[in-house]
XYZ file of C-alpha atoms in Angstrom:
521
model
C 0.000 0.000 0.000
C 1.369 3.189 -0.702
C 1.881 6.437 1.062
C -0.876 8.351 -0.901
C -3.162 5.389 -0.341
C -2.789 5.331 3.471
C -3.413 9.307 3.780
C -6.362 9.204 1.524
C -7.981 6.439 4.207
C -6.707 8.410 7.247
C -8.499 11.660 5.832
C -11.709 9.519 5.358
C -11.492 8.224 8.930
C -11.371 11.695 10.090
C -13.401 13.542 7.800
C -16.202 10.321 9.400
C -15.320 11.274 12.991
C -15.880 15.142 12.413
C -19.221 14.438 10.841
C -19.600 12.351 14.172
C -18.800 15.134 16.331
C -19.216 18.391 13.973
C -19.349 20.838 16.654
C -17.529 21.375 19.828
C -20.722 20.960 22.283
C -21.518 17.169 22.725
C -24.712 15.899 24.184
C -23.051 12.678 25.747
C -26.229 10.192 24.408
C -23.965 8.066 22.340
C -21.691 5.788 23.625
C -18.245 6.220 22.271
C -17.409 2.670 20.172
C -13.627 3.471 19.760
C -10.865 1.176 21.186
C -8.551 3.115 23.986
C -5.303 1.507 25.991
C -5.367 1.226 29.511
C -2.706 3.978 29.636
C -4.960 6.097 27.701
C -7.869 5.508 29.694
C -6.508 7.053 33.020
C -4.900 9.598 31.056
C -8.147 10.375 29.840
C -9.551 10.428 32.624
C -7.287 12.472 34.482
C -6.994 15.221 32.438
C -10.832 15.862 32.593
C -10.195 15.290 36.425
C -8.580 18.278 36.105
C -10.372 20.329 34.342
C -13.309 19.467 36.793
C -11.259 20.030 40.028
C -10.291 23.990 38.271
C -14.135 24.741 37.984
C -14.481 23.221 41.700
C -11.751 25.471 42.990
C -12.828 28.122 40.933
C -16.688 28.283 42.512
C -15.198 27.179 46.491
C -13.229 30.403 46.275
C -16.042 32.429 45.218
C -14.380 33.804 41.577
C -16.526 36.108 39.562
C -18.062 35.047 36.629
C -14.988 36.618 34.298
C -12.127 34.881 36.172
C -13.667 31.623 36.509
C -13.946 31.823 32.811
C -10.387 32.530 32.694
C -9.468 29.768 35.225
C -11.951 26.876 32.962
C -10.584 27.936 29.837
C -6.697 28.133 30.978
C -7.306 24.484 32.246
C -9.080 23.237 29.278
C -6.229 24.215 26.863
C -4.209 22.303 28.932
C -5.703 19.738 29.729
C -8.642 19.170 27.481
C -7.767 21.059 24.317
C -11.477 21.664 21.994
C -10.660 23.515 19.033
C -13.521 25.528 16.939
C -14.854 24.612 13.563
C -12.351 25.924 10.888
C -14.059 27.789 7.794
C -11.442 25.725 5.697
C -9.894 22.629 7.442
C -7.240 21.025 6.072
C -7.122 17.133 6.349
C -4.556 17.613 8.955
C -7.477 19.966 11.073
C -9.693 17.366 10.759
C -7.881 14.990 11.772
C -6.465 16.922 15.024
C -10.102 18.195 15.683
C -11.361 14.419 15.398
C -8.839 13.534 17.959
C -9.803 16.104 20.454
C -13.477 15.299 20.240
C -13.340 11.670 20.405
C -10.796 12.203 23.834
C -13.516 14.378 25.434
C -16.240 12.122 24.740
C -14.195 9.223 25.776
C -12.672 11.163 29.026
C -16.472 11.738 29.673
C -17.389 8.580 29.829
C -15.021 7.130 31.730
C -15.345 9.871 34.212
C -18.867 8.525 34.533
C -18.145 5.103 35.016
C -15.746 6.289 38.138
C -18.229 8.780 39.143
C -21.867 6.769 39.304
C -21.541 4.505 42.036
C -22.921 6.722 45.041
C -24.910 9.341 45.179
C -22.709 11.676 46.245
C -20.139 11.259 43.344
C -22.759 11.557 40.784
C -24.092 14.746 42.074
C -20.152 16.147 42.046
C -19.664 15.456 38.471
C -22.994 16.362 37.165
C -22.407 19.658 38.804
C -19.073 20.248 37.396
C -20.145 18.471 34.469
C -22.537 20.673 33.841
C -20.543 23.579 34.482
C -17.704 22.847 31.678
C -20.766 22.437 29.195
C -22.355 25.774 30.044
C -18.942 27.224 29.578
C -18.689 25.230 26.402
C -22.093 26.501 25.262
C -21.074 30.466 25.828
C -18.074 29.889 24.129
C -18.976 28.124 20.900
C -19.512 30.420 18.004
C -23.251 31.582 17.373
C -23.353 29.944 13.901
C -22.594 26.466 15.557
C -24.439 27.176 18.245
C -27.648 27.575 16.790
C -27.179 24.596 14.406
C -26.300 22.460 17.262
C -29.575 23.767 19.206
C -31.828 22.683 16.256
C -30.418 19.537 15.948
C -31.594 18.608 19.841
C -34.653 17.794 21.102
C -35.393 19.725 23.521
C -38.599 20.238 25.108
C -38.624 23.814 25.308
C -40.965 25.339 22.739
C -41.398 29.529 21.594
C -45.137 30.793 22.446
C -47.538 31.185 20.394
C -49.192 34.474 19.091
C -51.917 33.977 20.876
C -50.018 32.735 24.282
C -48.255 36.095 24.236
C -51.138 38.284 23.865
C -52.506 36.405 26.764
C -50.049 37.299 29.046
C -48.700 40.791 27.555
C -49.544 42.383 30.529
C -47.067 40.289 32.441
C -44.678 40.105 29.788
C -44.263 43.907 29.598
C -44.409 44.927 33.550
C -41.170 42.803 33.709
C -39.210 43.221 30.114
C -40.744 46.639 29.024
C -39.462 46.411 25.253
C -40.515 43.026 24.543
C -41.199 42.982 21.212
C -38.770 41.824 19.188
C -37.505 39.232 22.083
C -38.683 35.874 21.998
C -40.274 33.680 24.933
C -40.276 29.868 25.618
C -42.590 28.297 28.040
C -41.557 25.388 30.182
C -42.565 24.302 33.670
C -41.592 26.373 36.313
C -39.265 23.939 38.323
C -36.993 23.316 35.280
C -36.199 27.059 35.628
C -36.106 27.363 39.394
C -32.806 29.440 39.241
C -34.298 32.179 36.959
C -37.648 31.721 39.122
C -35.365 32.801 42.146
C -33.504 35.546 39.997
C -37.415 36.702 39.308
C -35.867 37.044 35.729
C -39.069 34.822 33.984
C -42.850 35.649 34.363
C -44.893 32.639 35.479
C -48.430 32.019 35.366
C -50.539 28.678 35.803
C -47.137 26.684 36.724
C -45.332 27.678 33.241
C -42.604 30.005 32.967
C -41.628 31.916 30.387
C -38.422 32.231 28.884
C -36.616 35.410 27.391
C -34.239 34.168 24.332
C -32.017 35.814 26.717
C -31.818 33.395 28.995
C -32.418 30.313 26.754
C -28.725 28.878 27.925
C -30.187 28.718 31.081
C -32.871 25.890 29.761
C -30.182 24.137 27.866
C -27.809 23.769 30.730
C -30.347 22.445 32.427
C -31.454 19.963 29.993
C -28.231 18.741 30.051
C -28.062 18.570 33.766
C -31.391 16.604 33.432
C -30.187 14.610 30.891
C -26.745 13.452 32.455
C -28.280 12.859 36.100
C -30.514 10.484 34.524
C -28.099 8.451 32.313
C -25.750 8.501 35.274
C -28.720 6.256 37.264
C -28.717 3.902 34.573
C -24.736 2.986 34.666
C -24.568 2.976 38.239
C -27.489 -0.139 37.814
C -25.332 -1.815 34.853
C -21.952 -1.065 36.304
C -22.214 -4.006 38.747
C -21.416 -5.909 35.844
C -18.259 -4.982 35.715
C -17.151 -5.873 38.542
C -15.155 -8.798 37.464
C -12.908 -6.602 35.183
C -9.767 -6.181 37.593
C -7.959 -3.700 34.853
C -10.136 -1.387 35.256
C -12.369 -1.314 38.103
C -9.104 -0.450 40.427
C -8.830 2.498 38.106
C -11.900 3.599 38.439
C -11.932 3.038 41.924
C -8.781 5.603 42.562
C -10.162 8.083 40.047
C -13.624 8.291 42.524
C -11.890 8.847 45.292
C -10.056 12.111 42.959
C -7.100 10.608 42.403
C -5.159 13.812 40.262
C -3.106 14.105 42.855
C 0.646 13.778 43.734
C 3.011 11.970 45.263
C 6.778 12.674 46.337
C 9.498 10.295 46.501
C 12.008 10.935 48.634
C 14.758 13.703 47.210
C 17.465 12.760 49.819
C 21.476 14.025 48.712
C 19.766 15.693 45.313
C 20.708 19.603 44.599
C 21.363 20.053 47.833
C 18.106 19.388 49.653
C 19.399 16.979 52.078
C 18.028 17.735 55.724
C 19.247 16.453 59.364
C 17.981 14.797 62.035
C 19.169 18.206 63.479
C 17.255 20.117 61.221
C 13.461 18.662 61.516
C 12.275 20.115 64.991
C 13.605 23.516 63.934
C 11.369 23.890 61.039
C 8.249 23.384 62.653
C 7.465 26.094 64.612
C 8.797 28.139 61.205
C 5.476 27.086 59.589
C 6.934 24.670 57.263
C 5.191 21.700 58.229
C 1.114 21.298 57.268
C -1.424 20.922 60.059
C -1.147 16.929 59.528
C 2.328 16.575 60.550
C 2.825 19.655 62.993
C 0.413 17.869 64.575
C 1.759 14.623 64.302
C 5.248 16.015 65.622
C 3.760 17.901 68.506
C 2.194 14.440 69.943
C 5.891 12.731 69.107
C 7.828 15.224 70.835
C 4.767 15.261 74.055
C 5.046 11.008 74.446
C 7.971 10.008 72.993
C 5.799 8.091 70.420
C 3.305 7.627 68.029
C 1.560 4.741 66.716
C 1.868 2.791 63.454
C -0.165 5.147 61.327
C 1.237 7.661 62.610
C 4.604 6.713 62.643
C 4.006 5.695 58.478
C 2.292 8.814 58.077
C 4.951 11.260 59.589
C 8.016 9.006 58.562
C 7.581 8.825 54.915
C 6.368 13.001 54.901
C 9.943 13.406 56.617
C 11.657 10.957 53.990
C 9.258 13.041 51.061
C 11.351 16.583 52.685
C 14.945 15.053 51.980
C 15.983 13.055 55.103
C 18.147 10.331 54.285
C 17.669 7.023 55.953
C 20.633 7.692 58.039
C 19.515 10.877 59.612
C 15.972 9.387 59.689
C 17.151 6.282 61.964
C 19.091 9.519 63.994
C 16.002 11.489 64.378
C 13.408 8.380 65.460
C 15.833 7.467 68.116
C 16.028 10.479 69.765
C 12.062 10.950 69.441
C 11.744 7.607 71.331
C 13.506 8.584 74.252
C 11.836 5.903 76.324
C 12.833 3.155 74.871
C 16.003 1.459 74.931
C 18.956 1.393 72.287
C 17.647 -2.640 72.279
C 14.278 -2.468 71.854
C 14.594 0.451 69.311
C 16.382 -1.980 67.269
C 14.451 -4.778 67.397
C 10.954 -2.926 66.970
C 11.034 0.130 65.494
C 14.355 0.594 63.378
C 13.351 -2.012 61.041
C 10.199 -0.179 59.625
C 11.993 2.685 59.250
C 14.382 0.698 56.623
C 11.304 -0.494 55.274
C 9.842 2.590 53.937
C 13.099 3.817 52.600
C 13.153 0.134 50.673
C 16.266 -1.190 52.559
C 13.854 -4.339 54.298
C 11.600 -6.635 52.763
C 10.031 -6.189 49.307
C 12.012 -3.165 48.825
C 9.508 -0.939 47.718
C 10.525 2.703 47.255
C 7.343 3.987 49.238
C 5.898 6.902 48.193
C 4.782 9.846 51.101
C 0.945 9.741 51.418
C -1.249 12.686 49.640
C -3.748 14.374 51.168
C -6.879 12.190 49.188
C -4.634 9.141 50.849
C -4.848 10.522 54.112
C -8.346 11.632 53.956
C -9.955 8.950 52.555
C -8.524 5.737 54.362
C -7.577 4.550 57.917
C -9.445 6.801 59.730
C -8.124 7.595 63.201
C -9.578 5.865 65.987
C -9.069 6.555 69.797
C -5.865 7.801 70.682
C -4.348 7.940 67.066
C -3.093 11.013 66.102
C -2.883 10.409 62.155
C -5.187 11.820 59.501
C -6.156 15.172 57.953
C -7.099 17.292 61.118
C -9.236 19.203 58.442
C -11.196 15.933 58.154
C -11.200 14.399 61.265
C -10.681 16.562 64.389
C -13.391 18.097 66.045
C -14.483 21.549 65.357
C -12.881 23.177 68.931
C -9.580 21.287 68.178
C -8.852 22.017 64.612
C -9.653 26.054 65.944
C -7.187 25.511 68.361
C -4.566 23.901 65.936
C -5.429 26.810 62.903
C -5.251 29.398 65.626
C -1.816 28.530 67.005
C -0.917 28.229 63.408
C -1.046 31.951 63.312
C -4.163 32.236 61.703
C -6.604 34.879 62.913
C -9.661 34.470 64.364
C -11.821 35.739 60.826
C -9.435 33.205 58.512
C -10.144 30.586 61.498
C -13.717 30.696 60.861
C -13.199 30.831 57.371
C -11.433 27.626 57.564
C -13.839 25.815 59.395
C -16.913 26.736 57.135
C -14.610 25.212 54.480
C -13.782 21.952 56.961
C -17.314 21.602 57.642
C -18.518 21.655 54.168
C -16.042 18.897 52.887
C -13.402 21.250 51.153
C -10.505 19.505 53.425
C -7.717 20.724 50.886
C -8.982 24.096 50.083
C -9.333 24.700 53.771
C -5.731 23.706 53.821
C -4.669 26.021 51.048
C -6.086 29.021 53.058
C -4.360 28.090 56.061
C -0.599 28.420 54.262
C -2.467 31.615 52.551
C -2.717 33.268 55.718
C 0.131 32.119 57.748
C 3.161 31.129 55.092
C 1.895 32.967 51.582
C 3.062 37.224 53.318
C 6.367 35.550 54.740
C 7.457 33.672 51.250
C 6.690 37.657 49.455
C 8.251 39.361 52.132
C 11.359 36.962 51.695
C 11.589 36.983 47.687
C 11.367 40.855 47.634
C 14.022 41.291 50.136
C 16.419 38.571 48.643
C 15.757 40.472 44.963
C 16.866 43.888 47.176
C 19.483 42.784 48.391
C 20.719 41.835 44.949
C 19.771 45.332 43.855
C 21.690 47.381 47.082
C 24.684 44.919 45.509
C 24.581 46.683 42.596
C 25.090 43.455 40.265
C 23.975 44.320 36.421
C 20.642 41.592 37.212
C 19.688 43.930 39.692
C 16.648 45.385 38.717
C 15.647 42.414 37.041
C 15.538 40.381 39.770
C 13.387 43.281 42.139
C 10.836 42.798 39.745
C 10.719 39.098 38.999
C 10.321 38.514 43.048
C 7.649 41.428 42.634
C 5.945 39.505 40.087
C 6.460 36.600 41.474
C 4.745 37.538 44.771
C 1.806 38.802 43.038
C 0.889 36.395 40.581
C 1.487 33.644 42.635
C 2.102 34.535 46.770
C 1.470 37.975 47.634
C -1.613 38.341 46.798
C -2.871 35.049 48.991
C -3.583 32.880 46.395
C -1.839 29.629 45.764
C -2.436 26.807 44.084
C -4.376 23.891 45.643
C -2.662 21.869 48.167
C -3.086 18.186 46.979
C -0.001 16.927 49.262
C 1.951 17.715 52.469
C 5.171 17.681 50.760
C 3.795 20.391 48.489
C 3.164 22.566 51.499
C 6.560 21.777 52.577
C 8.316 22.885 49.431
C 6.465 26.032 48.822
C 7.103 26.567 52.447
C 10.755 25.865 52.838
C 12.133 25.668 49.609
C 10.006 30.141 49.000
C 8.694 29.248 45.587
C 5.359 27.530 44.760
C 7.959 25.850 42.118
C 8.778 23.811 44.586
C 5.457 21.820 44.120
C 6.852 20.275 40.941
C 9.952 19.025 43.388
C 10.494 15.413 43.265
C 6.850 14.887 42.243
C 5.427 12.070 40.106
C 1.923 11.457 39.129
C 0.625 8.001 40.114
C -2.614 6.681 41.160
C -3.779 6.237 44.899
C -1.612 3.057 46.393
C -4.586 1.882 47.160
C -4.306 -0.272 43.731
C -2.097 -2.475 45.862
C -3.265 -1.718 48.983
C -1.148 1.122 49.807
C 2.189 0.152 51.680
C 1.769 -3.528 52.436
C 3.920 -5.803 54.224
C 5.633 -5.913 57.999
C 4.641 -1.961 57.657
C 1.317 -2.608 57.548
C 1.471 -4.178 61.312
C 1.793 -2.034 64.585
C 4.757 -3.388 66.538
């Protein structure tokens, strides 16, 4: 076969696929047919994770309407790329555009296989969901738009004539120059956020529509639409249960699995820490409200249990302390215990999670979805998120003595108490670490200036910059680990989130760090 013959298919394929999916805005009723890899598949997936998770963060924090725009579109270029219809495509656009629609319909899909098993997780992503289509739907281009519209079937129907000279009174009292607008007329509690808005007139249980707001009735359609299709594969999904590729994917991706984990940087570009080194850095802010926590109860008893210990030791080994200094550090923590029983109990499972014992697994620190979502705490365990699991008067106490003022406290715990466990982490380094790490990068890039070196005035304004795109301004980006608090923390740059990080899904594919570890001694 030659050359010309292959393109010529490869354009049909694609020039098929675009008439599949000619316009950006997808309904979701067809399921997609094409083959994927497994790698695929949770890339997939976790890219539109991500996207999702931006339009989460974007609505927690309270964003206008402009910058969550900003935030949703900046994610879906990166992550979930949809380009517009060309006026003259070129094979090669079609083929591109074909591959960017069939990923989002795919990524959709699979997000709704992870998502449909409780009720909870369905009414997540058909919130967010539903956001990144009405986003979509302002976005598209008004030729495609309307083409798309009349190619639905959608329930929503223009009045009459005669249904508008009925209720012209109404009509006019609340849109004065109504003549040249047109009106829909659905049930009332399809609309219920324009009823609230009092931006439609209703009358005998109907309401009617500007054109105005008609986005508004095909969001919700959607909404309606996906909610009710999401039912159906949580019923068939049981039959998959038997598939162990994927249902452990799935099962990671539910419990939102874009997250991050850090392997230990130990001896690389000089990060290396001391045994010497770790209690000094706590009061300093550096630690998150996990392992400050964890350290205070260490350094109070002279020990911590199993979780705790597997919690707090691999966040330590995650910061750069080398087995060595590690076995230095626990032994002085355990200053109860003899040199002997040290040994024989404890210094093995220390070896262990730096992969010296046993399987020799390098273990990865916990995140913060690993920590939240398994092995809760019981009585007199000090592991955990305190975010998620200590009780409202204790996690004041802890936030308070954090530095955190009384207004950001309560702050904090409205986000706590409504489930946003890493958001309400992100504002605590906001309001306690975020001033310090500006403060710090405008006087280093002053200092450089008062030495009068030719990079001088340069680097003033990069650490300017710096601080308010990123720091000074309070704003950082989600924490998803405690190591990432730790580097933007220590290491003065929210760069240091992309130190010794590696995307992986939750360990709980193998059940997290099994072994002797897994036993309290």
């Amino acid at each position: 076969m030659n050359n010309n013959t292959k393109r010529s298919r490869t354009d049909a394929a694609s020039r098929k696929v675009t008439t599949e999916f000619p316009f950006r805005l997808n309904w979701y009723s067809d399921l997609p047919t094409a083959e994927v890899s497994l790698a695929d598949f949770e890339t997939y997936a976790l890219n539109r994770l991500k996207v999702l998770k931006a339009i989460e963060n974007a609505s927690v924090r309270n964003r206008n309407a402009e910058d969550t725009k900003q935030i949703v579109r900046a994610a879906c270029e990166k992550y979930l790329r949809l380009e517009p219809n060309h006026p003259a495509p070129t094979p090669e656009d079609n083929r591109r555009i074909a591959a960017q629609r069939r990923m989002d319909q795919q990524s959709h899909f699979i997000l709704r296989l992870a998502f449909c098993r409780t009720e909870d997780n369905r009414a997540w992503f058909v919130k967010h969901e539903t956001a990144l289509f009405k986003f979509r739907y302002d976005d598209e281009m008004l030729s495609d738009r309307e083409i798309w519209i009349s190619q639905q079937s959608l329930s929503a129907a223009a009045i009459t004539s005669q249904e508008r000279a009925a209720i012209s009174a109404d009509l006019t009292c609340l849109f004065p120059s109504n003549f040249d607008m047109k009106f829909y007329k659905v049930p009332f509690e399809h609309v219920l956020s324009l009823v609230a808005r009092r931006a439609v007139v209703v009358k005998n249980g109907f309401a009617y529509v500007p054109g105005t707001e008609y986005s508004t009735l095909v969001t919700n359609a959607f909404k309606s639409s996906l909610t009710t299709q999401l039912e159906s594969f949580a019923r068939a999904l049981p039959r998959m249960d038997e598939d162990d590729r994927l249902v452990p994917i799935l099962n990671s991706i539910a419990r939102q699995c874009a997250m991050r984990d850090y392997t230990g940087t130990e001896g690389q570009n000089g990060d290396t820490l001391t045994a010497n080194d770790i209690d000094g850095l706590v009061p300093q802010g550096h630690f998150p409200l996990c392992m400050s926590n964890l350290h205070a109860h260490l350094k109070a008893d002279g020990h911590l249990k199993h979780s705790g210990r597997l919690q707090f030791g691999l966040f330590l080994k995650g910061t750069g302390l080398p087995l060595e200094e590690a076995l230095v550090y626990w032994r002085r923590a355990f200053n109860k215990l003899t040199d002997d029983k040290f040994s024989k109990e404890y210094a093995y499972n220390i070896r262990f999670n730096y992969g010296k014992e046993g399987s020799r697994k390098d273990y990865a620190p916990y995140s913060c979805s690993k920590i939240i979502m398994s092995n809760h705490p019981a009585a007199g365990d000090h592991h955990g998120c305190p975010f998620r699991h200590a009780t409202p008067e204790s996690l004041k106490g802890m936030v308070l003595k954090a530095g955190a003022s009384e207004a950001a406290a309560l702050d904090i715990a409205r986000l706590s108490k409504e489930g946003h466990y890493q958001i309400a982490c992100t504002k605590l380094f906001e309001v306690t670490r975020a001033p310090a790490i500006a403060r710090a990068r405008i006087a280093v890039a002053a200092a450089a200036s008062a030495s009068g070196s030719d990079a001088a005035a340069a680097a003033v304004a990069a650490a300017v910059a710096g601080g308010n795109e990123s720091v000074n301004i309070g704003i950082v980006d989600i924490i998803e680990h405690p190591n990432q608090w730790f580097d933007m923390s220590y290491r003065g740059t929210d760069a240091g989130k992309r130190r010794g990080a590696k995307k992986q899904l939750d360990q709980d594919n193998d059940g997290g760090a099994a072994g002797p570890m897994d036993i309290d001694r």
